[in-house]
Amino acid sequence: MTKIPKSHPRYASLITREQVIEGVKTGLTSIQGLIAQGRGEAFDYLLGERTTTSADKATKVAAAMLLLARQPVLSVNGNVAALVPKEMVTLSNELKAPLEVNLFHRTEERVTKISKLLRDFGAEKVLGETQDTILPGLDHSRSKATRGGILNADVVLIPLEDGDRCEVLVKMAKKVIAIDLNPLSRTARMATLTIVDNIVRATPNLIASVRELSGSSTDKLQDVLLGYNNNFILQQAIEEIRKNLDRQIETPVQLEFDNNLF
Ligand code: ATP
């Protein structure tokens, strides 16, 4: 991995980029995953590379939705495996929810590698190696799913999913929780609930919320869900971007001249 100095002003973002590159090199992530990461980075830049108040609230709602679920499933793709494998395993173990390896550009080799990585981190149940059914309405390569996994889940967490698959899951009457930095993506707009945040920040935050809320009564969890509206969450994310852009323009970069350089 390229060494990034800790003093670099955009250290966290560059480390994340390096992790995805490493994922491609080790065969966890597809080459297309680099482009997805680039698009995510652009939106993260606009958001100010921080968890916004609205994303934080959405994360709490997501935790309550997952805790109320009868059969939750957490989807893992190549970017997720490169960035937050350990955190996804922790989340899965906390919720007693299986992980399902769910790849857009599926190869058996990548599925095996990702499944092994998750098991090495202590995952109790990893699905997806033998996808035995299809999601209706998608072309063959993108439609694969697992009975007892995403097919039968009532709540599915889909970090970085493609819009078509998100739409199909919603049409199947599932509650779909997306983690997506782009509030305008089809996934973000189709999902039941979207956390507009970087997965590297959203996942630890989600684990903390699940731990905080677990043990709460059903009534209390339902109270957390009360009044949330995905469209409003996306509007707030766009508003956060707008405010951040205004702040950037209002505070021009100040350069101090170094006399030693003349
Ligand atoms: P859609 O079909 O939903 O419109 P898309 O074609 O815009 O999706 P893809 O290339 O399929 O997008 O997937 C990448 C999505 O994942 C983008 O919306 C991007 O913002 C998001 N993304 C990429 N990296 C991250 C990350 N680290 N954290 C959260 N979201 C990310």
mmCIF file of N, CA and C and ligand atoms in Angstrom, residues 36-37 39-40 43 83 160-163 179-182 185-187 197-199, ligand 1:
data_model
loop_
_atom_site.group_PDB
_atom_site.id
_atom_site.type_symbol
_atom_site.label_atom_id
_atom_site.label_comp_id
_atom_site.label_asym_id
_atom_site.label_seq_id
_atom_site.Cartn_x
_atom_site.Cartn_y
_atom_site.Cartn_z
ATOM 1 N N ALA A 36 -16.548 3.222 -8.751
ATOM 2 C CA ALA A 36 -17.583 3.452 -7.723
ATOM 3 C C ALA A 36 -16.982 4.247 -6.565
ATOM 4 N N GLN A 37 -15.753 3.877 -6.169
ATOM 5 C CA GLN A 37 -15.082 4.576 -5.074
ATOM 6 C C GLN A 37 -14.853 6.056 -5.455
ATOM 7 N N ARG A 39 -16.574 7.881 -7.512
ATOM 8 C CA ARG A 39 -17.837 8.631 -7.448
ATOM 9 C C ARG A 39 -18.197 8.940 -5.991
ATOM 10 N N GLY A 40 -17.992 7.948 -5.136
ATOM 11 C CA GLY A 40 -18.256 8.156 -3.706
ATOM 12 C C GLY A 40 -17.380 9.273 -3.152
ATOM 13 N N PHE A 43 -18.663 12.770 -3.906
ATOM 14 C CA PHE A 43 -19.779 13.211 -3.055
ATOM 15 C C PHE A 43 -19.322 13.446 -1.617
ATOM 16 N N LEU A 83 -13.160 -2.377 2.394
ATOM 17 C CA LEU A 83 -13.141 -1.231 3.315
ATOM 18 C C LEU A 83 -13.526 -1.574 4.755
ATOM 19 N N LEU A 160 -23.636 0.390 -0.783
ATOM 20 C CA LEU A 160 -23.131 0.540 -2.158
ATOM 21 C C LEU A 160 -23.791 -0.423 -3.155
ATOM 22 N N GLU A 161 -25.081 -0.371 -3.240
ATOM 23 C CA GLU A 161 -25.786 -1.277 -4.163
ATOM 24 C C GLU A 161 -26.129 -0.552 -5.462
ATOM 25 N N ASP A 162 -26.450 -1.331 -6.456
ATOM 26 C CA ASP A 162 -26.861 -0.749 -7.733
ATOM 27 C C ASP A 162 -28.384 -0.513 -7.702
ATOM 28 N N GLY A 163 -28.806 0.552 -8.388
ATOM 29 C CA GLY A 163 -30.186 1.003 -8.306
ATOM 30 C C GLY A 163 -31.218 -0.038 -8.716
ATOM 31 N N ILE A 179 -26.536 2.411 2.175
ATOM 32 C CA ILE A 179 -25.488 3.354 2.613
ATOM 33 C C ILE A 179 -24.882 3.849 1.303
ATOM 34 N N ASP A 180 -25.051 5.118 1.010
ATOM 35 C CA ASP A 180 -24.619 5.633 -0.295
ATOM 36 C C ASP A 180 -24.315 7.123 -0.162
ATOM 37 N N LEU A 181 -23.116 7.493 -0.575
ATOM 38 C CA LEU A 181 -22.704 8.902 -0.470
ATOM 39 C C LEU A 181 -23.419 9.813 -1.457
ATOM 40 N N ASN A 182 -24.018 9.214 -2.481
ATOM 41 C CA ASN A 182 -24.682 10.046 -3.499
ATOM 42 C C ASN A 182 -26.186 10.123 -3.204
ATOM 43 N N SER A 185 -28.394 9.161 -6.205
ATOM 44 C CA SER A 185 -28.325 7.879 -6.930
ATOM 45 C C SER A 185 -29.696 7.213 -6.907
ATOM 46 N N ARG A 186 -29.910 6.326 -7.851
ATOM 47 C CA ARG A 186 -31.191 5.626 -7.898
ATOM 48 C C ARG A 186 -31.359 4.791 -6.634
ATOM 49 N N THR A 187 -30.246 4.220 -6.172
ATOM 50 C CA THR A 187 -30.311 3.417 -4.943
ATOM 51 C C THR A 187 -30.804 4.270 -3.778
ATOM 52 N N ASP A 197 -23.654 8.632 3.828
ATOM 53 C CA ASP A 197 -22.383 8.754 4.551
ATOM 54 C C ASP A 197 -21.399 7.763 3.945
ATOM 55 N N ASN A 198 -20.126 7.992 4.235
ATOM 56 C CA ASN A 198 -19.115 7.045 3.772
ATOM 57 C C ASN A 198 -19.229 5.769 4.607
ATOM 58 N N ILE A 199 -19.135 4.649 3.935
ATOM 59 C CA ILE A 199 -19.282 3.384 4.655
ATOM 60 C C ILE A 199 -18.238 3.241 5.759
HETATM 61 P P1 ATP B 1 -27.348 3.851 -9.033
HETATM 62 O O1 ATP B 1 -27.705 2.751 -9.981
HETATM 63 O O2 ATP B 1 -27.858 3.666 -7.645
HETATM 64 O O3 ATP B 1 -27.680 5.262 -9.550
HETATM 65 P P2 ATP B 1 -24.584 4.313 -9.581
HETATM 66 O O4 ATP B 1 -24.549 3.731 -10.940
HETATM 67 O O5 ATP B 1 -24.535 5.803 -9.409
HETATM 68 O O6 ATP B 1 -25.803 3.742 -8.773
HETATM 69 P P3 ATP B 1 -22.537 2.526 -8.762
HETATM 70 O O7 ATP B 1 -21.348 2.838 -9.567
HETATM 71 O O8 ATP B 1 -23.340 1.301 -9.011
HETATM 72 O O9 ATP B 1 -23.431 3.822 -8.688
HETATM 73 O O10 ATP B 1 -22.180 2.421 -7.209
HETATM 74 C C1 ATP B 1 -21.449 3.305 -6.559
HETATM 75 C C2 ATP B 1 -22.295 4.034 -5.534
HETATM 76 O O11 ATP B 1 -21.709 3.826 -4.286
HETATM 77 C C3 ATP B 1 -22.268 5.533 -5.827
HETATM 78 O O12 ATP B 1 -23.530 6.100 -5.626
HETATM 79 C C4 ATP B 1 -21.267 6.071 -4.802
HETATM 80 O O13 ATP B 1 -21.624 7.363 -4.352
HETATM 81 C C5 ATP B 1 -21.397 5.065 -3.674
HETATM 82 N N1 ATP B 1 -20.143 4.900 -2.921
HETATM 83 C C6 ATP B 1 -18.916 4.620 -3.406
HETATM 84 N N2 ATP B 1 -18.008 4.517 -2.429
HETATM 85 C C7 ATP B 1 -18.680 4.706 -1.269
HETATM 86 C C8 ATP B 1 -18.305 4.671 0.106
HETATM 87 N N3 ATP B 1 -17.048 4.458 0.483
HETATM 88 N N4 ATP B 1 -19.265 4.888 1.014
HETATM 89 C C9 ATP B 1 -20.565 5.099 0.648
HETATM 90 N N5 ATP B 1 -20.982 5.148 -0.629
HETATM 91 C C10 ATP B 1 -20.051 4.944 -1.581
#
